[in-house]
Coordinates of C-alpha atoms and ligand atoms in Angstrom, one line a residue:
M1 CA -0.1 0.1 0.0
A2 CA 1.3 3.4 -1.0
L3 CA 1.2 5.6 2.1
S4 CA 2.4 8.9 0.3
V5 CA 4.1 10.1 -3.0
H6 CA 5.4 13.4 -3.4
L7 CA 7.2 15.2 -6.0
L8 CA 8.5 18.7 -5.6
R9 CA 7.5 21.2 -8.4
P10 CA 10.4 23.2 -10.1
W11 CA 9.1 26.3 -8.0
Q12 CA 9.6 24.4 -5.0
K13 CA 13.2 23.5 -5.4
L14 CA 14.1 27.0 -4.6
L15 CA 12.5 26.8 -1.3
V16 CA 14.9 24.2 0.2
G17 CA 17.9 24.8 -1.7
S18 CA 19.9 27.0 0.9
T19 CA 19.4 24.8 3.8
A20 CA 20.4 21.6 1.9
S21 CA 23.8 23.3 1.1
V22 CA 24.6 23.8 4.7
M23 CA 23.6 20.2 5.5
T24 CA 25.7 18.8 2.9
S25 CA 29.0 20.6 3.9
K26 CA 28.4 19.5 7.7
W27 CA 27.9 16.0 6.6
S28 CA 30.7 15.4 4.4
R29 CA 33.0 16.7 7.2
C30 CA 31.5 14.1 9.6
S31 CA 32.0 11.1 7.1
S32 CA 35.7 11.9 6.6
V33 CA 36.3 10.3 10.1
L34 CA 35.0 7.1 9.0
S35 CA 38.0 6.3 6.8
G36 CA 40.3 4.8 9.3
N37 CA 40.0 1.7 11.4
R38 CA 42.5 1.9 14.0
V39 CA 41.5 4.6 15.8
R40 CA 41.8 5.0 19.5
M41 CA 38.9 5.3 21.7
V42 CA 37.9 8.9 22.0
E43 CA 34.8 9.5 24.2
K44 CA 32.8 12.3 22.7
S45 CA 29.2 13.2 23.2
P46 CA 27.0 12.5 20.3
N47 CA 26.3 15.6 17.9
S48 CA 22.6 15.2 18.0
T49 CA 22.2 18.7 19.4
D50 CA 24.3 20.4 17.0
P51 CA 22.2 23.5 16.2
E52 CA 23.4 23.7 12.7
T53 CA 22.4 20.2 11.7
S54 CA 19.3 19.9 13.7
Q55 CA 18.1 23.1 12.4
G56 CA 18.8 22.0 8.9
V57 CA 16.9 18.8 9.3
C58 CA 14.0 20.6 10.9
T59 CA 14.0 23.6 8.5
I60 CA 13.2 21.5 5.4
H61 CA 10.0 20.6 7.0
G62 CA 9.6 23.8 9.2
K63 CA 8.6 27.3 7.7
Q64 CA 9.4 26.2 4.2
Q65 CA 7.2 23.3 4.1
Q66 CA 4.1 25.4 4.6
Q67 CA 4.8 26.9 1.2
A68 CA 5.7 23.7 -0.3
T69 CA 2.3 22.2 -0.4
P70 CA 2.9 18.7 -1.7
I71 CA 5.2 17.9 1.2
S72 CA 3.0 19.7 3.9
R73 CA 0.7 16.8 4.5
A74 CA 3.0 15.6 7.1
V75 CA 2.3 17.3 10.4
F76 CA 5.5 18.0 12.1
P77 CA 5.9 18.4 16.0
P78 CA 7.5 21.6 17.3
Q79 CA 11.1 21.8 16.8
A80 CA 12.2 20.7 20.4
V81 CA 10.1 17.6 20.2
F82 CA 11.2 17.0 16.7
K83 CA 14.8 17.1 17.7
R84 CA 14.4 14.5 20.6
R85 CA 12.3 12.3 18.3
F86 CA 14.7 12.4 15.5
S87 CA 17.6 11.6 17.9
A88 CA 15.6 8.6 19.3
L89 CA 14.6 7.4 16.0
C90 CA 17.2 8.0 13.4
G91 CA 20.5 8.3 15.4
S92 CA 20.1 6.0 18.3
S93 CA 20.6 2.1 18.5
E94 CA 18.1 2.1 21.2
V95 CA 15.2 2.2 18.6
Q96 CA 12.3 -0.2 19.3
E97 CA 11.9 -2.7 16.4
G98 CA 8.2 -1.8 16.5
A99 CA 8.8 1.8 16.3
L100 CA 10.8 1.6 12.9
I101 CA 8.1 2.1 10.3
M102 CA 8.3 4.5 7.4
E103 CA 5.5 6.9 7.5
K104 CA 5.9 9.1 4.7
V105 CA 8.3 9.6 1.9
C106 CA 9.0 12.6 -0.4
L107 CA 11.5 14.0 -2.9
N108 CA 13.6 16.9 -2.1
E109 CA 14.7 17.9 -5.5
A110 CA 17.0 20.8 -4.5
A111 CA 18.9 18.7 -2.1
R112 CA 18.5 15.7 -4.4
M113 CA 17.5 13.5 -1.6
V114 CA 14.7 11.1 -0.8
E115 CA 13.4 12.0 2.6
V116 CA 11.9 9.3 4.7
E117 CA 9.8 10.0 7.8
W118 CA 9.8 7.5 10.7
S119 CA 6.9 6.9 12.8
G120 CA 7.6 9.3 15.7
G121 CA 8.8 12.0 13.6
G122 CA 12.4 11.2 12.7
V123 CA 13.5 11.9 9.2
S124 CA 16.5 10.4 7.2
R125 CA 17.5 11.7 4.0
F126 CA 19.1 9.5 1.4
P127 CA 20.7 11.1 -1.6
Y128 CA 19.4 10.0 -4.9
V129 CA 22.8 8.9 -6.4
W130 CA 23.5 6.7 -3.3
L131 CA 20.2 5.1 -3.8
R132 CA 20.6 4.4 -7.3
D133 CA 24.2 2.9 -6.6
N134 CA 23.1 0.8 -3.9
C135 CA 19.9 -0.8 -5.4
Q136 CA 19.5 -4.2 -3.9
C137 CA 17.9 -5.8 -6.8
P138 CA 19.3 -9.1 -8.5
Q139 CA 20.5 -6.9 -11.4
C140 CA 22.3 -4.3 -9.4
F141 CA 23.4 -6.5 -6.4
N142 CA 24.6 -10.1 -6.0
P143 CA 23.4 -11.3 -2.7
D144 CA 25.9 -14.3 -2.7
S145 CA 29.1 -12.4 -3.0
R146 CA 27.3 -9.3 -1.1
S147 CA 28.8 -7.4 -4.2
R148 CA 27.6 -4.3 -6.0
L149 CA 27.0 -5.0 -9.8
V150 CA 26.4 -1.6 -10.7
L151 CA 29.6 -0.2 -12.4
M152 CA 30.6 3.2 -12.0
L153 CA 31.1 3.2 -15.8
D154 CA 27.2 2.9 -16.1
L155 CA 26.0 5.0 -13.1
D156 CA 24.4 8.1 -14.0
V157 CA 25.3 10.3 -11.0
N158 CA 22.8 13.0 -11.7
V159 CA 19.8 10.5 -11.9
S160 CA 16.7 11.5 -10.2
P161 CA 13.7 9.3 -9.2
V162 CA 10.6 9.7 -11.1
R163 CA 8.3 8.1 -8.2
V164 CA 8.9 7.2 -4.6
E165 CA 6.4 5.3 -2.3
V166 CA 6.4 3.4 1.0
Q167 CA 5.0 0.1 0.8
G168 CA 3.4 -1.4 4.0
G169 CA 5.5 0.9 6.2
S170 CA 8.6 -1.3 5.7
S171 CA 9.7 -0.8 2.3
L172 CA 10.8 2.0 0.0
S173 CA 10.1 1.7 -3.6
V174 CA 11.9 3.9 -6.1
E175 CA 11.4 4.2 -9.8
W176 CA 14.1 5.5 -12.0
P177 CA 13.7 7.3 -15.3
D178 CA 14.6 4.1 -17.4
G179 CA 11.9 2.2 -15.6
H180 CA 14.1 0.3 -13.3
Q181 CA 12.4 -0.3 -9.9
S182 CA 14.4 -0.5 -6.6
Q183 CA 13.3 -1.6 -3.3
Y184 CA 14.9 -0.7 0.2
D185 CA 14.1 -2.4 3.4
R186 CA 13.5 -0.1 6.4
H187 CA 16.1 -1.8 8.6
W188 CA 18.7 -1.8 5.6
L189 CA 18.1 2.0 5.2
R190 CA 18.0 2.9 9.0
E191 CA 21.3 1.1 9.3
R192 CA 22.7 3.6 6.6
C193 CA 21.0 6.8 7.9
F194 CA 23.2 9.7 7.1
S195 CA 22.2 11.8 10.1
T196 CA 24.9 13.3 12.3
Q197 CA 24.1 11.3 15.0
A198 CA 23.8 8.1 13.1
L199 CA 27.3 9.0 11.6
S200 CA 28.7 9.6 15.2
E201 CA 27.2 6.3 16.4
R202 CA 28.7 4.5 13.5
Q203 CA 32.1 6.0 14.1
R204 CA 32.2 4.1 17.4
D205 CA 32.5 0.9 15.4
W206 CA 35.9 2.3 14.2
H207 CA 37.2 3.3 17.7
R208 CA 39.8 1.1 19.2
K209 CA 39.0 0.6 22.9
T210 CA 42.5 1.0 24.3
Q211 CA 43.4 0.3 27.9
L212 CA 46.6 1.8 28.9
W213 CA 48.9 -0.2 31.4
G214 CA 52.1 0.2 33.3
A215 CA 54.3 -2.2 35.2
D216 CA 51.7 -3.1 37.6
L217 CA 49.9 -5.1 34.7
A218 CA 52.3 -7.9 35.7
H219 CA 49.8 -8.6 38.6
N220 CA 46.9 -8.8 36.3
L221 CA 48.3 -10.1 33.1
P222 CA 45.6 -10.9 30.7
K223 CA 45.9 -14.7 30.2
A224 CA 44.5 -17.3 27.8
D225 CA 44.5 -21.1 27.8
F226 CA 46.1 -22.5 24.6
P227 CA 43.9 -25.5 24.4
A228 CA 40.7 -23.6 24.6
L229 CA 42.0 -21.1 21.9
L230 CA 42.4 -24.0 19.6
T231 CA 38.8 -25.4 20.2
D232 CA 36.6 -22.7 21.6
D233 CA 35.6 -19.7 19.2
R234 CA 34.3 -17.7 22.1
A235 CA 37.7 -18.1 24.1
L236 CA 39.4 -17.2 20.9
Y237 CA 37.2 -13.9 20.6
D238 CA 37.7 -12.9 24.1
F239 CA 41.4 -13.4 23.7
L240 CA 41.5 -11.2 20.5
I241 CA 39.4 -8.6 22.4
R242 CA 42.0 -8.4 24.9
L243 CA 44.8 -8.5 22.5
D244 CA 43.4 -5.7 20.9
S245 CA 42.6 -3.5 23.8
V246 CA 45.6 -4.2 26.0
G247 CA 48.0 -5.1 23.4
L248 CA 49.5 -8.0 25.4
V249 CA 48.3 -11.5 26.4
L250 CA 50.0 -14.4 28.2
V251 CA 49.0 -17.8 26.7
Q252 CA 49.6 -20.7 28.9
N253 CA 49.5 -24.5 28.7
V254 CA 51.3 -24.5 25.1
P255 CA 53.1 -27.7 24.3
C256 CA 56.9 -27.4 24.5
D257 CA 57.7 -28.1 20.8
V258 CA 57.9 -26.1 17.7
G259 CA 55.0 -25.4 15.5
Q260 CA 52.7 -24.0 18.1
V261 CA 53.0 -20.5 17.1
E262 CA 51.6 -21.4 13.7
K263 CA 48.7 -23.6 15.1
L264 CA 47.6 -20.5 17.1
A265 CA 47.8 -18.3 14.0
N266 CA 45.8 -20.7 11.9
R267 CA 43.0 -20.5 14.2
V268 CA 42.9 -16.8 13.7
A269 CA 44.0 -16.7 10.1
F270 CA 47.7 -17.5 9.0
L271 CA 51.0 -16.4 10.0
K272 CA 52.4 -13.3 8.1
Q273 CA 55.6 -14.2 6.3
T274 CA 58.6 -11.9 6.6
C275 CA 62.3 -12.0 5.6
F276 CA 62.7 -14.6 8.5
G277 CA 60.6 -16.9 6.6
K278 CA 57.2 -18.3 7.8
D279 CA 58.2 -18.2 11.5
F280 CA 61.5 -17.8 13.3
E281 CA 63.6 -19.4 16.2
V282 CA 65.2 -17.2 18.6
V283 CA 68.2 -19.1 19.8
T284 CA 72.0 -18.3 20.0
K285 CA 73.6 -18.5 16.6
M286 CA 76.9 -18.4 15.2
N287 CA 77.1 -15.4 12.8
P288 CA 73.7 -14.3 13.5
S289 CA 71.9 -12.0 10.9
D290 CA 70.1 -10.2 13.9
L291 CA 71.1 -9.5 17.5
A292 CA 68.0 -11.4 18.6
F293 CA 69.9 -14.4 17.8
T294 CA 72.7 -13.7 20.3
S295 CA 72.6 -13.6 24.2
V296 CA 73.1 -9.7 24.6
Q297 CA 70.6 -7.4 25.9
L298 CA 68.2 -6.1 23.5
G299 CA 66.8 -2.7 24.2
L300 CA 63.0 -1.9 23.9
H301 CA 61.9 -2.1 20.4
M302 CA 59.4 -3.3 17.8
D303 CA 60.0 -5.9 15.2
L304 CA 60.8 -4.9 11.4
P305 CA 60.1 -1.0 11.7
S306 CA 61.8 -0.9 8.3
Y307 CA 58.8 -2.6 6.7
N308 CA 55.9 -0.3 5.3
Y309 CA 53.6 -3.1 6.2
T310 CA 54.9 -4.0 9.6
P311 CA 53.6 -7.1 11.2
G312 CA 50.7 -6.0 13.5
V313 CA 51.3 -8.7 16.1
Q314 CA 54.1 -10.8 17.4
M315 CA 53.9 -14.1 19.1
L316 CA 56.9 -15.5 21.2
H317 CA 56.6 -19.0 22.3
C318 CA 59.1 -20.3 25.1
I319 CA 60.0 -23.7 24.3
E320 CA 63.1 -23.8 26.8
Q321 CA 64.2 -21.2 29.2
T322 CA 67.7 -20.5 30.5
T323 CA 68.1 -21.9 34.0
G324 CA 70.6 -19.1 34.8
E325 CA 70.2 -15.2 35.3
G326 CA 68.7 -13.1 32.6
G327 CA 66.7 -13.8 29.6
D328 CA 63.6 -12.0 31.0
N329 CA 61.6 -9.9 28.5
S330 CA 60.8 -6.4 29.1
L331 CA 57.4 -5.2 27.8
V332 CA 56.2 -1.5 27.8
D333 CA 52.9 0.0 26.6
G334 CA 54.2 2.6 24.0
F335 CA 50.7 4.3 23.8
N336 CA 50.9 4.8 27.7
A337 CA 54.6 6.0 27.4
A338 CA 53.7 8.5 24.5
S339 CA 50.7 9.7 26.5
Q340 CA 53.0 10.5 29.4
L341 CA 55.5 12.3 27.0
K342 CA 52.6 14.4 25.6
E343 CA 51.8 15.4 29.2
E344 CA 55.3 16.1 30.4
N345 CA 57.0 17.2 27.5
P346 CA 54.8 18.4 24.8
D347 CA 57.6 19.7 22.6
A348 CA 59.3 16.4 22.3
F349 CA 55.9 14.8 21.8
R350 CA 55.2 17.2 18.9
L351 CA 58.6 16.5 17.4
L352 CA 58.3 12.7 17.4
T353 CA 54.9 13.0 15.9
T354 CA 56.0 15.2 13.0
V355 CA 59.7 14.3 12.3
K356 CA 60.3 11.3 9.9
V357 CA 63.0 8.8 10.9
N358 CA 64.7 6.4 8.3
F359 CA 64.7 2.9 9.4
N360 CA 67.1 0.4 7.4
Y361 CA 67.3 -3.4 7.7
V362 CA 69.8 -5.1 5.4
G363 CA 71.0 -8.7 5.6
T364 CA 70.5 -12.4 4.9
D365 CA 68.3 -14.8 6.5
H366 CA 65.6 -16.5 4.6
H367 CA 66.9 -14.5 1.7
K368 CA 69.0 -11.6 1.1
Y369 CA 67.0 -8.4 2.0
F370 CA 67.2 -4.6 1.9
F371 CA 64.3 -2.9 3.5
R372 CA 63.9 0.8 4.2
T373 CA 61.0 3.0 5.5
R374 CA 60.5 6.5 6.7
Q375 CA 58.1 6.8 9.8
N376 CA 57.2 8.9 12.7
V377 CA 58.4 7.6 15.9
I378 CA 54.9 8.2 17.3
S379 CA 52.1 8.2 14.6
L380 CA 48.8 9.9 15.2
D381 CA 45.4 9.3 13.5
D382 CA 43.1 11.6 12.2
Q383 CA 41.7 12.4 15.5
G384 CA 45.1 13.2 16.9
E385 CA 45.3 10.0 18.8
V386 CA 48.5 7.8 19.1
Q387 CA 48.0 5.1 16.5
S388 CA 51.4 3.3 16.3
I389 CA 54.8 3.5 17.8
T390 CA 57.9 2.8 15.5
Y391 CA 60.9 2.5 17.7
M392 CA 64.0 0.4 17.3
D393 CA 67.6 1.6 18.0
L394 CA 69.4 -1.0 15.9
S395 CA 67.7 -0.3 12.6
R396 CA 67.4 3.4 12.9
S397 CA 69.3 4.7 9.9
S398 CA 72.4 7.0 10.4
I399 CA 71.0 9.1 7.6
L400 CA 68.7 11.6 9.3
D401 CA 66.9 13.7 6.7
L402 CA 66.7 16.7 9.1
P403 CA 67.9 20.4 9.1
A404 CA 71.0 20.2 11.3
D405 CA 69.5 22.5 13.9
L406 CA 66.8 20.0 14.7
V407 CA 69.1 17.1 15.2
Q408 CA 69.8 18.0 18.9
P409 CA 66.2 18.6 19.7
F410 CA 65.3 15.3 17.9
Y411 CA 67.7 13.2 20.0
D412 CA 66.5 15.2 23.1
A413 CA 62.9 14.1 22.3
L414 CA 63.8 10.6 21.6
K415 CA 65.9 10.4 25.0
A416 CA 63.1 11.7 26.8
F417 CA 60.7 9.0 25.3
N418 CA 63.0 6.3 25.8
T419 CA 63.6 7.5 29.5
I420 CA 59.7 7.4 30.2
M421 CA 59.5 3.9 28.8
Y422 CA 62.2 2.5 31.0
L423 CA 60.7 4.0 34.1
P424 CA 60.1 1.2 36.6
R425 CA 56.3 2.1 36.6
N426 CA 56.0 1.6 33.0
C427 CA 58.4 -1.4 32.4
L428 CA 57.1 -4.8 33.0
S429 CA 59.4 -7.7 33.5
L430 CA 58.4 -11.0 32.5
K431 CA 60.5 -14.2 32.4
M432 CA 58.4 -16.7 30.5
A433 CA 58.5 -20.4 31.4
A434 CA 58.5 -23.1 28.9
G435 CA 55.1 -23.9 27.9
E436 CA 54.3 -20.1 27.8
L437 CA 53.6 -17.9 24.8
I438 CA 53.3 -13.9 24.8
I439 CA 51.4 -12.4 22.1
F440 CA 51.5 -8.5 21.7
D441 CA 50.8 -5.6 19.3
N442 CA 53.9 -4.9 17.6
T443 CA 53.2 -1.5 16.8
R444 CA 52.3 -0.6 20.4
T445 CA 53.8 -3.0 23.1
L446 CA 57.5 -2.6 22.7
H447 CA 59.6 -5.5 23.9
G448 CA 63.2 -6.2 25.0
R449 CA 65.3 -8.9 26.6
S450 CA 67.9 -8.9 29.4
A451 CA 71.3 -10.4 28.6
Y452 CA 71.7 -14.0 29.6
S453 CA 74.7 -16.5 29.6
P454 CA 74.7 -18.8 26.9
D455 CA 76.4 -21.3 29.2
S456 CA 73.4 -21.7 31.5
G457 CA 71.3 -24.0 29.4
T458 CA 69.5 -23.5 26.0
R459 CA 67.0 -20.5 25.5
H460 CA 64.9 -21.3 22.7
L461 CA 61.9 -19.3 21.7
Q462 CA 59.9 -19.6 18.4
G463 CA 58.4 -16.6 17.1
G464 CA 55.8 -15.4 14.3
Y465 CA 53.7 -12.6 13.2
M466 CA 50.1 -11.7 12.3
D467 CA 48.4 -8.8 10.6
W468 CA 45.7 -6.8 12.4
D469 CA 43.5 -7.2 9.1
E470 CA 43.3 -10.8 9.6
I471 CA 42.7 -10.6 13.5
Y472 CA 39.9 -8.0 12.9
S473 CA 38.5 -10.0 10.2
R474 CA 38.2 -13.0 12.4
M475 CA 36.9 -11.3 15.3
R476 CA 34.0 -10.0 13.2
A477 CA 33.3 -13.3 11.9
I478 CA 33.0 -14.9 15.1
K479 CA 31.1 -12.2 16.5
A480 CA 28.6 -12.6 13.8
D481 CA 28.5 -16.4 13.9
L482 CA 28.0 -16.4 17.7
G483 CA 25.8 -13.5 17.8
I484 CA 27.8 -11.7 20.2
E485 CA 26.6 -8.2 21.4
D486 CA 28.8 -5.2 22.2
Ligands
ZN1 ZN1 18.4 -2.6 -9.5

């Protein structure tokens, strides 16, 4: 049943034009923050009361709609009430399923948007071109591959509907000039609402819920049971959640033989190969390609900063531990250290977030390699939050592409950051026992190792890497499979 069909006449286009342009610029600013996926948690109040936007939504159906007769059949509540209802319906995830009914639909030709009014008074606006591009019919969208079949080559970005209607309160029907018919489900539309508040709510999906930590994490170390990780998807999911938020998990009850790192990686996705090969052994070697393969102290570092696609996560499985002194791992939350640097020494923080440092890695292991990158020691995301740390003394290049006057301040800043990392309150010490495995965020949790005597028995670790894309993908898939709520 068609509830309403409205088309604006040419003279009516003039009535709504100015408001539409305000809204468009505001919204495009909001949508730009959706581009990243490794954004630290930033608590922000929703923008639902933003006067500019709220005014914009209302104005279309405010004074002006009194003149635009064809769309004035809808009776709109006073603005304050409208705002509240709009927030409740269009922007909030607390919508009652029963309340999600499309009451009216109209075309706003000036803004080139289809406007859907929900029961209760909220309005969602869907741009014409977006609707045409996202037609869900079998000609335009393949449900098996969940892929768009409409090619940009064939998309008329200036297309306008000739007719819109709501069917049964649950489906929006659109007819296009070539006779093509599109149907859009109310829930599908609701999930894709362009309102400021809906954009703000969806932005939370992109936030990383980071828990900063210091040395006292040793008393409360996130732990996981290896056999459970291999068999129980929920246990695997909870483990990955903690890996993401804390950046460090101790896995216990791991068999003391090689191949376990790969087994764990295969439960998530697969190992990331590097110049070390599929995985690597940390044992004392003759003529080592890397200082890791000696018994000397290793300063706090990440692995492979000289990769543009640096491994996201590192695993170190202790197969055999030295019985003598040393061989402990130091672990530091680089995000926590960066946040302390920002507080205590903003100039140093600014320098490390803006100055690019060269990292090189040249040698032979699995094959002959020569890597180089240029990175900020502390990288920020588009919200100004710390996104990753790139830190390793041994592969920081002697070629420093800085004006000479900046070199001393740069070293001062690096030293200040390093000093904070090593503070006893920040630096956690952990001597793994055979059968334990640490897994940590390679671009956040810096790790080091105290020296040990190669004469006090063998120390044998096996290591491997994974990428965050694979981890996040697995987390989302398990979440969907098991129906896990946030
Ligand atoms: Zn279609």
